[in-house]
PDB file of C-alpha atoms in Angstrom:
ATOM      1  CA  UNK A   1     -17.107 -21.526 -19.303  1.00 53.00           C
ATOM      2  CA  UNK A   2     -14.179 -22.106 -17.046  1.00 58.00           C
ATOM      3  CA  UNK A   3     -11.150 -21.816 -18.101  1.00 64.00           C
ATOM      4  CA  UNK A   4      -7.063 -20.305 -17.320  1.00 71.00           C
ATOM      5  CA  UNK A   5      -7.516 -17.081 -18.369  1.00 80.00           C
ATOM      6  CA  UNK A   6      -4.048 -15.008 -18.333  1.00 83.00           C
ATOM      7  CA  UNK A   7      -3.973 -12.425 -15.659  1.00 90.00           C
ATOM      8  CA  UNK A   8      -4.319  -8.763 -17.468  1.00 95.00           C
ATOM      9  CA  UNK A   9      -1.352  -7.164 -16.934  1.00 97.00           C
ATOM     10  CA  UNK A  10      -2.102  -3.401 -15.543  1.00 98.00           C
ATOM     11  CA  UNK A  11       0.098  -0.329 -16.507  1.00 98.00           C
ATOM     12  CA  UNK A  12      -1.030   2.559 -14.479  1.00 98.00           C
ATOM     13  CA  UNK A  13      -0.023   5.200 -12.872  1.00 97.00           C
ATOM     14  CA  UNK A  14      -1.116   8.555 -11.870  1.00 97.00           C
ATOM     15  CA  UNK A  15      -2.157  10.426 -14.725  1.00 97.00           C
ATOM     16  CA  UNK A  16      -3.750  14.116 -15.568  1.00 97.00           C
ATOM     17  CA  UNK A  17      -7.086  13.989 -16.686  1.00 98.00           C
ATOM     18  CA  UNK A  18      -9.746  15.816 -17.879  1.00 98.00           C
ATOM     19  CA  UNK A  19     -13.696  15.191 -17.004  1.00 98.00           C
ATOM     20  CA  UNK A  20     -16.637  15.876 -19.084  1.00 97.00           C
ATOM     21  CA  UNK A  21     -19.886  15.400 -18.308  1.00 98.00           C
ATOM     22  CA  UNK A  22     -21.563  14.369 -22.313  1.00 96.00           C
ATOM     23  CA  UNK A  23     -24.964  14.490 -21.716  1.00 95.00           C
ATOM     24  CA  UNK A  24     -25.701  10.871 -21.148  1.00 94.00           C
ATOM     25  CA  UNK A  25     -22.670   9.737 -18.754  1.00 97.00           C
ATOM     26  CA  UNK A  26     -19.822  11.492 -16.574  1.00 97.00           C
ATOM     27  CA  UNK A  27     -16.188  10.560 -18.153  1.00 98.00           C
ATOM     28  CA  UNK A  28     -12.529  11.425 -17.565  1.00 98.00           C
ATOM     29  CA  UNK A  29     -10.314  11.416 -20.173  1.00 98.00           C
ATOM     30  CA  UNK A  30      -6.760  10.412 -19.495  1.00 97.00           C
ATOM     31  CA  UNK A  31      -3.343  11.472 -20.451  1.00 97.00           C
ATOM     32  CA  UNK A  32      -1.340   9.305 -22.566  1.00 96.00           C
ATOM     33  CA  UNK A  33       0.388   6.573 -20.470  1.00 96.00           C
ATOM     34  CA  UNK A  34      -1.677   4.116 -18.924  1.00 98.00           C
ATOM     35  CA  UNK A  35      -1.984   0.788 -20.304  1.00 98.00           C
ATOM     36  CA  UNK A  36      -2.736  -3.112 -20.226  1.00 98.00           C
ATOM     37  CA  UNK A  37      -1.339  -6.348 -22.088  1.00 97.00           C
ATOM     38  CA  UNK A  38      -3.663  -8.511 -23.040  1.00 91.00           C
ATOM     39  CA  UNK A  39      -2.777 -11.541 -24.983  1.00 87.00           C
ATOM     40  CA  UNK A  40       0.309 -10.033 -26.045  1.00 91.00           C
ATOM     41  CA  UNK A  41      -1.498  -6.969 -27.204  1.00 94.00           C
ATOM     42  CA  UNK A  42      -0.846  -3.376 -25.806  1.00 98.00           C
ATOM     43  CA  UNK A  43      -4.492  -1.504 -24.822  1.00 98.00           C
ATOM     44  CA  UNK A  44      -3.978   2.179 -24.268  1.00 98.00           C
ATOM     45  CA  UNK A  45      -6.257   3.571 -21.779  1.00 98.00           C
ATOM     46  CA  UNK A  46      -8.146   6.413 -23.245  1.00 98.00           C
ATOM     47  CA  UNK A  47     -11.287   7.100 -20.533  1.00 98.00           C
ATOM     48  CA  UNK A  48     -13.352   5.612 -17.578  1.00 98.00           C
ATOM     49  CA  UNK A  49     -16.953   6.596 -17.564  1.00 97.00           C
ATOM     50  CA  UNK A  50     -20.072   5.151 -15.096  1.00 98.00           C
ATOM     51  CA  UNK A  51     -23.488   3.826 -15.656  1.00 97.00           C
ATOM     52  CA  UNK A  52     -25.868   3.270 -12.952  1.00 97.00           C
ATOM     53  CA  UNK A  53     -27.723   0.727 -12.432  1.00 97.00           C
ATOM     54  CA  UNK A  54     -24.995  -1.092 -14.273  1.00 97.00           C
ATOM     55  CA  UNK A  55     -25.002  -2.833 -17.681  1.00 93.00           C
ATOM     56  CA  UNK A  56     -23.103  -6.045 -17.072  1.00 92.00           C
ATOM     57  CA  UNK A  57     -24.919  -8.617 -14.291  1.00 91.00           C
ATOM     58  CA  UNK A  58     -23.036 -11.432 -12.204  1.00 88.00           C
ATOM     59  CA  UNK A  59     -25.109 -14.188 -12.176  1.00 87.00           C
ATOM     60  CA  UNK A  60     -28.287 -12.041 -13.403  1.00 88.00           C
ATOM     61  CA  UNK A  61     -27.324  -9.581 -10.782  1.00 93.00           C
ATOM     62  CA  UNK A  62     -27.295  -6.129 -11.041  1.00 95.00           C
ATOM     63  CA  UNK A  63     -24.818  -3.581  -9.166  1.00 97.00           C
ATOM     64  CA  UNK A  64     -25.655  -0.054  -8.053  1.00 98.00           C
ATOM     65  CA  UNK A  65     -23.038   1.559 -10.680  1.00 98.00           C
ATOM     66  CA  UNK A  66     -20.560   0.331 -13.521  1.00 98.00           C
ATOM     67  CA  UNK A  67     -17.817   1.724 -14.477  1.00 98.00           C
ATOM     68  CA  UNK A  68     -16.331   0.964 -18.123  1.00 97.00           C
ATOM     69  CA  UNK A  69     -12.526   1.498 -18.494  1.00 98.00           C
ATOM     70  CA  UNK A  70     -11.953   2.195 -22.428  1.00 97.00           C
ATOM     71  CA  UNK A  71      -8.916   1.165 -24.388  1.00 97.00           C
ATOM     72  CA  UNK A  72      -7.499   1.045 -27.535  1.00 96.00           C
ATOM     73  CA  UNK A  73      -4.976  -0.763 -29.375  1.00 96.00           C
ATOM     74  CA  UNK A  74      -2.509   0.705 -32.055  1.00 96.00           C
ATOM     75  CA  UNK A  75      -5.567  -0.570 -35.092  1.00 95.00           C
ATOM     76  CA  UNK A  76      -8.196   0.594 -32.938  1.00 93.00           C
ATOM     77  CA  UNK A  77      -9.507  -2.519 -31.315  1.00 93.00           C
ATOM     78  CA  UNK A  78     -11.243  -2.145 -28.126  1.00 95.00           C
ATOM     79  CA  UNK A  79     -10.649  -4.087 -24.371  1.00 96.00           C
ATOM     80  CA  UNK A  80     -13.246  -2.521 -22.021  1.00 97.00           C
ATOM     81  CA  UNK A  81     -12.497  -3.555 -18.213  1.00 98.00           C
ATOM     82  CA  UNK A  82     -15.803  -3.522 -16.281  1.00 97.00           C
ATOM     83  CA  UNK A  83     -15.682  -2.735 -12.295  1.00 98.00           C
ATOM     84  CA  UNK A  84     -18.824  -2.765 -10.377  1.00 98.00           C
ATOM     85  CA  UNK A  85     -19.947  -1.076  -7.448  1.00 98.00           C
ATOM     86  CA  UNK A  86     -22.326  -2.798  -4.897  1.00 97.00           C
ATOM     87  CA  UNK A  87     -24.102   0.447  -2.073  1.00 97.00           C
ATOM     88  CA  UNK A  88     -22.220   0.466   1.229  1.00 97.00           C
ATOM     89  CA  UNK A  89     -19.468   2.993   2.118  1.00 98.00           C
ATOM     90  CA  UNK A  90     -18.806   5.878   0.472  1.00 98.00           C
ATOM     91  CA  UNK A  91     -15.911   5.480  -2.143  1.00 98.00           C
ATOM     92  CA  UNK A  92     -12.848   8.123  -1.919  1.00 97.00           C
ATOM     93  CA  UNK A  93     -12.681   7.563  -5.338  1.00 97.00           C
ATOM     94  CA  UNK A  94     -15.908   8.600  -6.417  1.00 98.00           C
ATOM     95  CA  UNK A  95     -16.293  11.381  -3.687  1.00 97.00           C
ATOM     96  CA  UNK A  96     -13.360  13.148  -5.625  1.00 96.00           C
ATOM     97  CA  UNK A  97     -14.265  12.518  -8.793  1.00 97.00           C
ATOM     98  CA  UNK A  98     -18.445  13.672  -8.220  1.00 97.00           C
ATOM     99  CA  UNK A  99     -16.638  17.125  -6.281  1.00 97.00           C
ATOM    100  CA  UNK A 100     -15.346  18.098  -9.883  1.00 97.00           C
ATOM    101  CA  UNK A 101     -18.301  16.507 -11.625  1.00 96.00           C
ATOM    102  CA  UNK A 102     -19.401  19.313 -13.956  1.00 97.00           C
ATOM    103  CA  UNK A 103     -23.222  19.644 -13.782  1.00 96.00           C
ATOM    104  CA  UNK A 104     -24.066  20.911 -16.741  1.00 96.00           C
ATOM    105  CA  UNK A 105     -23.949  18.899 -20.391  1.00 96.00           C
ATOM    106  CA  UNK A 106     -20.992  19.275 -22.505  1.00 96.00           C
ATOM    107  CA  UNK A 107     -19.045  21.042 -19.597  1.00 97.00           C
ATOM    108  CA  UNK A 108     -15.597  19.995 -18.744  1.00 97.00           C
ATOM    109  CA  UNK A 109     -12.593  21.113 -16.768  1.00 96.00           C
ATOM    110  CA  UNK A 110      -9.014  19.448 -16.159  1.00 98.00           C
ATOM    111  CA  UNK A 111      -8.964  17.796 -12.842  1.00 97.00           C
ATOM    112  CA  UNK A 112      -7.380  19.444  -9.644  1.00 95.00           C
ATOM    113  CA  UNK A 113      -5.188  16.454  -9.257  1.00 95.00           C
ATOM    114  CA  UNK A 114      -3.849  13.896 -10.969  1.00 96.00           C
ATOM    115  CA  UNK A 115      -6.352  10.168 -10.969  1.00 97.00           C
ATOM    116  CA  UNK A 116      -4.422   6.849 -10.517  1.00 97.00           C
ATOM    117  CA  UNK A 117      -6.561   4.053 -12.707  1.00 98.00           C
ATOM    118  CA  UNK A 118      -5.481   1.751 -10.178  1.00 97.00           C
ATOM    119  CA  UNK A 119      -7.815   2.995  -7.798  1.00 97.00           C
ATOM    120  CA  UNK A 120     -10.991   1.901  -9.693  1.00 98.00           C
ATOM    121  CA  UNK A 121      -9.811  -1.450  -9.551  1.00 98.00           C
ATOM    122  CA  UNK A 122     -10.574  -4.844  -6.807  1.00 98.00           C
ATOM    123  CA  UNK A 123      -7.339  -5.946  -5.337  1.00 97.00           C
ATOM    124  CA  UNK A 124      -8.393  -9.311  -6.854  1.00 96.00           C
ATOM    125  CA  UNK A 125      -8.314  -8.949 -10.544  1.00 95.00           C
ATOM    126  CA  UNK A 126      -9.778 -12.052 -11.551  1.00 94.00           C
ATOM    127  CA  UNK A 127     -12.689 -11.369 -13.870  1.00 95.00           C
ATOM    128  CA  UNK A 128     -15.124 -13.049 -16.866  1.00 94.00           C
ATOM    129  CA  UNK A 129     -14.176 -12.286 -20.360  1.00 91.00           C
ATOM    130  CA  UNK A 130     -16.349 -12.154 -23.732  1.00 85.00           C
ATOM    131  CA  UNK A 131     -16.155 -10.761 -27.062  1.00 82.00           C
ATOM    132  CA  UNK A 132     -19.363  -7.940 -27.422  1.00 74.00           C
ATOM    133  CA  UNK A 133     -20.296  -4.422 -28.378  1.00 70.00           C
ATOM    134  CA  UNK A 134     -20.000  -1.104 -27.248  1.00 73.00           C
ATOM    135  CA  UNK A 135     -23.109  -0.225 -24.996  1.00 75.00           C
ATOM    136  CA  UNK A 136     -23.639   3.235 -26.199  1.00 71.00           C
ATOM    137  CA  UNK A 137     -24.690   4.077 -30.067  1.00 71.00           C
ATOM    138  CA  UNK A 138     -22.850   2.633 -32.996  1.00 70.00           C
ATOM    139  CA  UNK A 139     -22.906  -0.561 -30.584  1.00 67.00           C
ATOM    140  CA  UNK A 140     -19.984  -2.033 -32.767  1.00 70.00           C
ATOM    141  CA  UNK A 141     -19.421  -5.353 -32.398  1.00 76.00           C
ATOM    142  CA  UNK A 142     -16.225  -6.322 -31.861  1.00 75.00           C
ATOM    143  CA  UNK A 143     -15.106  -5.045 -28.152  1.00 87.00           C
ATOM    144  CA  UNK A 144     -12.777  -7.235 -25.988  1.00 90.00           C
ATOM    145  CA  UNK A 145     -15.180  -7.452 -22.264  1.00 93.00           C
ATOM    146  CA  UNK A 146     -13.183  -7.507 -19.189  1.00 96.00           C
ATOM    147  CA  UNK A 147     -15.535  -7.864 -15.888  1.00 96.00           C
ATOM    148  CA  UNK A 148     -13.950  -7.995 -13.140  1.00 96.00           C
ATOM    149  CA  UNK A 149     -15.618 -10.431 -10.248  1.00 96.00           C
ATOM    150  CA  UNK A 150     -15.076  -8.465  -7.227  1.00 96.00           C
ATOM    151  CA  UNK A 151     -17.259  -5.353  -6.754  1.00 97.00           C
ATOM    152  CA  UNK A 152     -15.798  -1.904  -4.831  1.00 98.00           C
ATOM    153  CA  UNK A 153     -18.265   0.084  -2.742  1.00 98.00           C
ATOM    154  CA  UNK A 154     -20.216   2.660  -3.245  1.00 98.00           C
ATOM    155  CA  UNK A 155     -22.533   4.981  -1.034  1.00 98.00           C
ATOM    156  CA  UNK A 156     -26.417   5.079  -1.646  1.00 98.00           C
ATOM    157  CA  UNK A 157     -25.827   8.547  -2.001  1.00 98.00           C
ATOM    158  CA  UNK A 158     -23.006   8.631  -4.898  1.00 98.00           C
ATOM    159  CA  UNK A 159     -25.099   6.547  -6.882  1.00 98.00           C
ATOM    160  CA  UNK A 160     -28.428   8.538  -6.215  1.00 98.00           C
ATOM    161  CA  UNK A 161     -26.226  11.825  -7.008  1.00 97.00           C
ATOM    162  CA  UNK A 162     -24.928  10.377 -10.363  1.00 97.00           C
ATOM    163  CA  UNK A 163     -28.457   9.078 -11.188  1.00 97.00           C
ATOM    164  CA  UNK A 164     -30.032  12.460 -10.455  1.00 97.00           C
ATOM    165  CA  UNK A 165     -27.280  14.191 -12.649  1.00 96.00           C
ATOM    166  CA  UNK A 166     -28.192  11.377 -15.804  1.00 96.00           C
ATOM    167  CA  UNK A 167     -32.088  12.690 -15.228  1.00 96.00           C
ATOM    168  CA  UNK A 168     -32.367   9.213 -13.990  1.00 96.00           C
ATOM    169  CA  UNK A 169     -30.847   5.347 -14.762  1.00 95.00           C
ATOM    170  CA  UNK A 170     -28.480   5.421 -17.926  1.00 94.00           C
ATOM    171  CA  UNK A 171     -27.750   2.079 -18.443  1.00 93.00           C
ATOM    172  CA  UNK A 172     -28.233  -0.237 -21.183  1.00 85.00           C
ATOM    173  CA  UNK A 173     -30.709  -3.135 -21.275  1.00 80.00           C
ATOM    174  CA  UNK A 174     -28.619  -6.279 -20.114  1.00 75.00           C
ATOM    175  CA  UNK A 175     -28.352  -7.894 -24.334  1.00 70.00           C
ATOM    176  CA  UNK A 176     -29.071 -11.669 -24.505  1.00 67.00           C
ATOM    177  CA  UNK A 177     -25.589 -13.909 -24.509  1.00 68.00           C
ATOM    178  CA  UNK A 178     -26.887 -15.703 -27.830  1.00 64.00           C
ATOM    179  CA  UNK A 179     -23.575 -17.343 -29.278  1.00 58.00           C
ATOM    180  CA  UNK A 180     -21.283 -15.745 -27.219  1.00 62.00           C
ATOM    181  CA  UNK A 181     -19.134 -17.869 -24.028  1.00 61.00           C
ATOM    182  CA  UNK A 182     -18.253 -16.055 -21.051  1.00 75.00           C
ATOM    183  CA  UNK A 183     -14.642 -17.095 -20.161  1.00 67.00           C
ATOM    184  CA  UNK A 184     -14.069 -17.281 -16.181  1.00 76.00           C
TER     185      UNK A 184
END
């Protein structure tokens, strides 16, 4: 449904971080300090984590690897900003992030250097918005979606490495949009 969404309005900076590889994804937990505004309301960034292939599609199409960018509000509501990945170059990004990628579950370490959120993001920051659920189990209902249109790359390897670390795709079946409009 088209429509004048207000631009999200990004608070981040570099931050230290921690990252953890749980068993079923690879995530980095963030210092206090990051945020967004979204219709007036203040989303703390908590963690960014990656699926591949991803869970959200563009016009039923998939991307190579998702990444879901987790915050909370002060009553615990959820926003969840969406950035895919489409194969071509290798992404700096990434390539730091999977050097420090523990390998084994439930390991973690702090990060050598500090991770700017910024840097997971298009330059363009338009993007579809929908009310919807968390993609891994409870699967509450309730979750503010923010996908962002533009894709960042991604090499064929970095997704095959992440992939092969996940014991293979750990995604979420794409759920039928029943009721639900997708702003744009």
């Amino acid at each position: 449904m088209d429509t004048e969404l207000a631009p999200i309005q990004f608070a981040y900076g570099p931050s230290e971080a921690e990252i953890l590889n749980n068993g079923h994804t690879v995530q980095v937990n963030l210092a206090a300090g990051n945020q967004i505004m979204l219709n007036g309301r203040t989303f703390h960034l908590k963690q960014f984590h990656f699926h591949t292939p991803s869970e959200n599609t563009v016009n039923g199409k998939f991307f190579a690897m998702e990444a879901h960018l987790v915050h909370a509000d002060a009553d615990g509501n959820l926003a969840v900003i969406g950035v895919m990945f489409n194969k071509g170059d290798a992404n700096p990004v990434i390539a730091s992030l999977w050097a420090q990628m523990p390998k084994k579950a439930g390991a973690h370490k702090k990060l050598e250097a500090t991770v700017d959120p910024m840097t997971l993001l298009p330059a363009a920051k338009d993007h579809y918005r929908f009310n919807g659920s968390l993609t891994t189990p409870p699967c509450s209902e309730g979750v503010f979606w923010l996908v962002m249109k533009n894709a960042l790359p991604v090499s064929s390897a970095q997704a095959d490495a992440f992939t092969a670390l996940m014991h293979g795709p750990n995604n979420r079946p794409v759920q039928p949009i029943n009721a639900r409009p997708i702003l744009e």
